mmCIF file of N, CA and C in Angstrom:
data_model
loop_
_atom_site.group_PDB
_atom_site.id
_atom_site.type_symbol
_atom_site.label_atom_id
_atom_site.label_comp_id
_atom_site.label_asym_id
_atom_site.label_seq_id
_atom_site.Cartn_x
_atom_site.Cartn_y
_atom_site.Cartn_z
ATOM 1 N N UNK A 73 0.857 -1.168 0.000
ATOM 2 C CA UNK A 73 0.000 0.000 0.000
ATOM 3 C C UNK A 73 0.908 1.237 0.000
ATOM 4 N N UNK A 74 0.536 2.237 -0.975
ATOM 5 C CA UNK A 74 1.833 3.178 -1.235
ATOM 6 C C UNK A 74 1.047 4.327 -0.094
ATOM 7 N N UNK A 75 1.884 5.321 0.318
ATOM 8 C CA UNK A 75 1.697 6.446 1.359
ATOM 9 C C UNK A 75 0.209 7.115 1.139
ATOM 10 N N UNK A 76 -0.067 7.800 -0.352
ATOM 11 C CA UNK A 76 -1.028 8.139 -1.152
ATOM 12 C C UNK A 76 -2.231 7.628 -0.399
ATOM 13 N N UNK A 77 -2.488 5.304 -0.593
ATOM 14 C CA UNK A 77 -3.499 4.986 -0.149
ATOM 15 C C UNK A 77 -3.893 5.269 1.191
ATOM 16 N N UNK A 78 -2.594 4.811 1.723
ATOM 17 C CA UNK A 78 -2.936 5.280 3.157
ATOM 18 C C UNK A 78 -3.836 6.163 3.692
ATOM 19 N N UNK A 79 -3.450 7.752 2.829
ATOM 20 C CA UNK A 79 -3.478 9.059 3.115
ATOM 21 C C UNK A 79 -5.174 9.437 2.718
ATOM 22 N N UNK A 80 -5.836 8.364 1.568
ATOM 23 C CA UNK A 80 -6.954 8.270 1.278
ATOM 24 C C UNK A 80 -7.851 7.415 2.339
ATOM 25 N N UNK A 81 -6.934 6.465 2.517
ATOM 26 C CA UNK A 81 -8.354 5.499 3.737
ATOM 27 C C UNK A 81 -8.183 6.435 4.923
ATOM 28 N N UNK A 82 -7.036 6.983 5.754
ATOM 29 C CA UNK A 82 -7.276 8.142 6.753
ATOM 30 C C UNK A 82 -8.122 8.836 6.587
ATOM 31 N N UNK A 83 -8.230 10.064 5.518
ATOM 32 C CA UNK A 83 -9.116 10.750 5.431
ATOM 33 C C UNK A 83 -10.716 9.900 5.102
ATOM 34 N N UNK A 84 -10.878 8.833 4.808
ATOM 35 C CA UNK A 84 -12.529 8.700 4.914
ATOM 36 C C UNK A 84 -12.598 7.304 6.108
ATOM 37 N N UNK A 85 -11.975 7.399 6.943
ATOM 38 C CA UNK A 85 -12.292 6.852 7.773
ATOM 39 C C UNK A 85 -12.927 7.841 9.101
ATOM 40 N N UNK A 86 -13.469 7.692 10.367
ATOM 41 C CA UNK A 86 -14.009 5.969 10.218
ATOM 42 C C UNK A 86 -15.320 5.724 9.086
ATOM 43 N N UNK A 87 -16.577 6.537 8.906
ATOM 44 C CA UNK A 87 -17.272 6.372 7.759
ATOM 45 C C UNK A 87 -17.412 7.758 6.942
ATOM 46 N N UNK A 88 -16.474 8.549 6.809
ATOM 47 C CA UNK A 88 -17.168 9.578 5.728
ATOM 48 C C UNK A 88 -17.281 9.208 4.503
ATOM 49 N N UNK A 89 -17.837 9.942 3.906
ATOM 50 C CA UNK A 89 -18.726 9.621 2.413
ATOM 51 C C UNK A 89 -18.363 10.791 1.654
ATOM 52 N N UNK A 90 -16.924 11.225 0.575
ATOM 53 C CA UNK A 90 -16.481 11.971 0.552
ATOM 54 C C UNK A 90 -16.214 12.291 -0.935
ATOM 55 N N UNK A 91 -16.277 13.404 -1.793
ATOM 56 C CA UNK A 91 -15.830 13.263 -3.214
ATOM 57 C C UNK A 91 -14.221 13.361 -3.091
ATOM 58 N N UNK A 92 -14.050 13.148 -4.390
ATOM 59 C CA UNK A 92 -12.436 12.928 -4.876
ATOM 60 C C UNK A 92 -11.670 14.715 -4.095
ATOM 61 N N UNK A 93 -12.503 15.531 -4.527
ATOM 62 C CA UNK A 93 -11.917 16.558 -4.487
ATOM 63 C C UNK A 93 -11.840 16.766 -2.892
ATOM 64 N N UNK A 94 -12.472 16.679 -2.112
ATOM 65 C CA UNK A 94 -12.501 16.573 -0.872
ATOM 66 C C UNK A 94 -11.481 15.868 0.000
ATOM 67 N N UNK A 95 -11.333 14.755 -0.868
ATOM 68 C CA UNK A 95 -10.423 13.704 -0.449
ATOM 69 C C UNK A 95 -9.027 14.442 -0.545
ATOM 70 N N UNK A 96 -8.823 14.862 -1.661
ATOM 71 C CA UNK A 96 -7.393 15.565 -1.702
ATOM 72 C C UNK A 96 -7.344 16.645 -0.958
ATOM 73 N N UNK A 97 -7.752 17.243 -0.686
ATOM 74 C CA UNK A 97 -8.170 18.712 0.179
ATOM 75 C C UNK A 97 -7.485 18.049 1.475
ATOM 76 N N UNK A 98 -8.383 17.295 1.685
ATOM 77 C CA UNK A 98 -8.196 16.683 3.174
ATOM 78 C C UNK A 98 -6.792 15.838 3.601
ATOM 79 N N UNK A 99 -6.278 14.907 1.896
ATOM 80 C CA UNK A 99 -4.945 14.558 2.366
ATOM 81 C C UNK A 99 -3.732 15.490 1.655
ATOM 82 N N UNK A 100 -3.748 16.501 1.496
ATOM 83 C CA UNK A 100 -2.877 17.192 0.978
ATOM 84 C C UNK A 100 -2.266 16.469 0.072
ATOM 85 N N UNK A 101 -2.854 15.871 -0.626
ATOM 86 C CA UNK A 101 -2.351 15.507 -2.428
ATOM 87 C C UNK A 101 -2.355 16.117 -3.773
ATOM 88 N N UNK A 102 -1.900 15.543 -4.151
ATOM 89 C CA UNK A 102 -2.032 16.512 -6.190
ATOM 90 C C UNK A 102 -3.286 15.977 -6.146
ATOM 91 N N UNK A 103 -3.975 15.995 -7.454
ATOM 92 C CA UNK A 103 -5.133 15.628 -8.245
ATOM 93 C C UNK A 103 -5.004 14.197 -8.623
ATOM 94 N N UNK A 104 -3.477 14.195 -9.546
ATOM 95 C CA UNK A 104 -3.372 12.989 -10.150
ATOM 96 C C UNK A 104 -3.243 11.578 -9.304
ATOM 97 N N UNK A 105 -2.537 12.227 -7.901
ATOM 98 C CA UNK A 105 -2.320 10.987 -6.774
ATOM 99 C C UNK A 105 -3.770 10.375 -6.331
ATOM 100 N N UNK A 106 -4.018 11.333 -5.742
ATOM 101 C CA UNK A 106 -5.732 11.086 -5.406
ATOM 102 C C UNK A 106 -6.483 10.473 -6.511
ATOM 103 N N UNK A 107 -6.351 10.783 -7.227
ATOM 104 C CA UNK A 107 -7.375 9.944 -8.467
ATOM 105 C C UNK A 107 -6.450 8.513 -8.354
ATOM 106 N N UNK A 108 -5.060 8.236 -8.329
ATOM 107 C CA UNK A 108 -4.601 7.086 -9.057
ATOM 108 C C UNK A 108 -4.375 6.513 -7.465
ATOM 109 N N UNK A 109 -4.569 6.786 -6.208
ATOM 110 C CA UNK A 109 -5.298 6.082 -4.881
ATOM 111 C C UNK A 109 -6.059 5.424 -5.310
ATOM 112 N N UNK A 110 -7.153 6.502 -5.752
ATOM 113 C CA UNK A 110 -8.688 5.830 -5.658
ATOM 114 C C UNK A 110 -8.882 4.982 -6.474
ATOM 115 N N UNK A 111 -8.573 4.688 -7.381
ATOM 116 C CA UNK A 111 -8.210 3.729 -8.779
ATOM 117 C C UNK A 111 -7.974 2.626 -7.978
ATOM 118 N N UNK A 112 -6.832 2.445 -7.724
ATOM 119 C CA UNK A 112 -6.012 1.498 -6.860
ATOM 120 C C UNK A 112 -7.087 0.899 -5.704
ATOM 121 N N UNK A 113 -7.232 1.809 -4.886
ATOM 122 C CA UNK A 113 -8.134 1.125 -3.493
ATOM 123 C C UNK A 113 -9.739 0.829 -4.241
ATOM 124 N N UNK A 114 -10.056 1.037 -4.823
ATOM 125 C CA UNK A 114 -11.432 0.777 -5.404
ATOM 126 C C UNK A 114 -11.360 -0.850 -5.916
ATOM 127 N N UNK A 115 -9.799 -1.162 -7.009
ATOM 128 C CA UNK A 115 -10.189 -2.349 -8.051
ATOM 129 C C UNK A 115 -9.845 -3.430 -6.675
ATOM 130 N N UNK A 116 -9.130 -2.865 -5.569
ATOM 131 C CA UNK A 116 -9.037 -4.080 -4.438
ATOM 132 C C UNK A 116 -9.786 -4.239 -3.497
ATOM 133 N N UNK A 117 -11.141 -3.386 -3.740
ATOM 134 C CA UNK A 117 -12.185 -3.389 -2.949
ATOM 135 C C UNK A 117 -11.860 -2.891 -1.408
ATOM 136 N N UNK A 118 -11.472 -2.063 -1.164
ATOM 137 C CA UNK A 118 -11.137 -1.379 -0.343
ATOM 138 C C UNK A 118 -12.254 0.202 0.017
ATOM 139 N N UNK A 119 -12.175 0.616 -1.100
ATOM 140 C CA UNK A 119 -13.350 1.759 -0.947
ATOM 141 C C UNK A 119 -14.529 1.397 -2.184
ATOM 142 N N UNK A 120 -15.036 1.931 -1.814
ATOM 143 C CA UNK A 120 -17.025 1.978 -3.004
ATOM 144 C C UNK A 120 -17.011 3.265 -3.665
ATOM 145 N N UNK A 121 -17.499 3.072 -4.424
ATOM 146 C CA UNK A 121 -18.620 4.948 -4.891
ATOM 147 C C UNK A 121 -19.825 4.841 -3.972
ATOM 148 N N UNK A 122 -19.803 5.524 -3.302
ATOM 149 C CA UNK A 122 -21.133 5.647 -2.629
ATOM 150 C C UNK A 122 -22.362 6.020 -3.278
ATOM 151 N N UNK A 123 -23.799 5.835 -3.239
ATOM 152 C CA UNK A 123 -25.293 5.485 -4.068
ATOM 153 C C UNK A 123 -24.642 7.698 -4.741
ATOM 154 N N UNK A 124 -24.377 8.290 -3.515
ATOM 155 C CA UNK A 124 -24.573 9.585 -4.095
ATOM 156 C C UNK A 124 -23.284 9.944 -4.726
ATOM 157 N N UNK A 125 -23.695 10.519 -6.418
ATOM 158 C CA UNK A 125 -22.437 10.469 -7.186
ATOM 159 C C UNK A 125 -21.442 10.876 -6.848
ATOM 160 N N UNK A 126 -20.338 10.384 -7.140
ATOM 161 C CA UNK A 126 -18.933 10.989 -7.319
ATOM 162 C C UNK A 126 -18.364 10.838 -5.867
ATOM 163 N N UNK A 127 -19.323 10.229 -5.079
ATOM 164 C CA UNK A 127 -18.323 9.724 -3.472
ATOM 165 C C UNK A 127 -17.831 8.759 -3.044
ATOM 166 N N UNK A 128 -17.287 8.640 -1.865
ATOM 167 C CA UNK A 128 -16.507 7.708 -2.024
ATOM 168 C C UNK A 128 -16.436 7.127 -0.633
ATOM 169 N N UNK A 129 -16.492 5.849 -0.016
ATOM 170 C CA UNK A 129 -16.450 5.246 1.189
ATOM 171 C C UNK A 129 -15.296 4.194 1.617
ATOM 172 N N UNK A 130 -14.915 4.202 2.864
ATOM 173 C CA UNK A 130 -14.406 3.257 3.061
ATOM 174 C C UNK A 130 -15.110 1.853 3.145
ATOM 175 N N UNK A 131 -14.542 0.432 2.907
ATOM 176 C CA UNK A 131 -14.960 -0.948 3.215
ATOM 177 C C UNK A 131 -14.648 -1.455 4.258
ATOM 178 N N UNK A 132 -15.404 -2.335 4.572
ATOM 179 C CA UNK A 132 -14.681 -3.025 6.188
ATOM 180 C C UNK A 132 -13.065 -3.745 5.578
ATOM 181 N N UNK A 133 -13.263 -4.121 4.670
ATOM 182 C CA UNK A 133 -11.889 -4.493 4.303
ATOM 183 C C UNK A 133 -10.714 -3.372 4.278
ATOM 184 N N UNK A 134 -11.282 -2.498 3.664
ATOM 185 C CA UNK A 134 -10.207 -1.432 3.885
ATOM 186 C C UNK A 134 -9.912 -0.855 5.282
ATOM 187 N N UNK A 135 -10.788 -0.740 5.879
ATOM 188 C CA UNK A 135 -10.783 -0.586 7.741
ATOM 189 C C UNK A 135 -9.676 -1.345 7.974
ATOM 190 N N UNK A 136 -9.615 -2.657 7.649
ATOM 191 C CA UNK A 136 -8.677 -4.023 8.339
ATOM 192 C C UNK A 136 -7.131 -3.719 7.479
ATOM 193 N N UNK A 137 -7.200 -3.578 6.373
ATOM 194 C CA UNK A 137 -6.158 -3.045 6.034
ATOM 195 C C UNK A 137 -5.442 -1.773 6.279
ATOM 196 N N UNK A 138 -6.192 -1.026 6.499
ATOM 197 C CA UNK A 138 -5.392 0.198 7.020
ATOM 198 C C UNK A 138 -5.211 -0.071 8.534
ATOM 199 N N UNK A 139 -5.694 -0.521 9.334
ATOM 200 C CA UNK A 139 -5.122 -1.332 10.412
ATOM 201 C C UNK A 139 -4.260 -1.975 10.656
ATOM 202 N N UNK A 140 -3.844 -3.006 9.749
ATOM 203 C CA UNK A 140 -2.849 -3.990 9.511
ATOM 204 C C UNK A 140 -1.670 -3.005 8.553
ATOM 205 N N UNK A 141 -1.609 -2.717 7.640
ATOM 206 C CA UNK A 141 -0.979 -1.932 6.784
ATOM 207 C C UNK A 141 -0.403 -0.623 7.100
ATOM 208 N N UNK A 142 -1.517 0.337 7.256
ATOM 209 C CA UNK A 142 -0.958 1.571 8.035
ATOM 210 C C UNK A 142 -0.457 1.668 8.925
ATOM 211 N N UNK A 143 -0.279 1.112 9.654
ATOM 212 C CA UNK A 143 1.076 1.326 11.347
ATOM 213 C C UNK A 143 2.169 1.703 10.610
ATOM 214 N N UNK A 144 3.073 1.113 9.439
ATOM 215 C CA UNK A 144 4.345 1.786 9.068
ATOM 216 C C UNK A 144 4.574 3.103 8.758
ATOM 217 N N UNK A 145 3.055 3.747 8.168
ATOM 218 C CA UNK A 145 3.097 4.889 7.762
ATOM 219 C C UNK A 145 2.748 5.942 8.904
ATOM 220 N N UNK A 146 2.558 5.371 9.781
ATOM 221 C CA UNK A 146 2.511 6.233 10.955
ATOM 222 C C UNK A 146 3.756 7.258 12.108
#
């Protein structure tokens, strides 16, 4: 898990429901990182699009992984 994902499951944990742009706001990323996070944590089922467009949630899987995973980046 590169720093980026990390920096994306932090910011929508424990449940916010958040757009892309928000997301970067919140982890102080470029555009392109944040988009190519969310790419990434989405195809490993880690985060959803949430029912309301363009947002974005954490998974219980991603919960457990950024648990297990994120301690180094801490």
């Amino acid at each position: 898990m590169t720093p980026a994902e990390v920096a994306v499951l932090t910011t929508l944990t424990p449940d916010h429901t958040l757009t892309a742009a928000q997301i970067q706001q919140a982890s102080a990323l470029t555009t392109w990182r944040t988009r190519n996070a969310l790419a990434q944590l989405e195809s490993r089922g880690l985060i959803v699009p949430s029912h309301l467009r363009g947002r974005w949630r954490i998974t219980p899987r991603g919960r457990s992984a950024l648990a297990v995973k994120g301690r180094r980046f801490r």
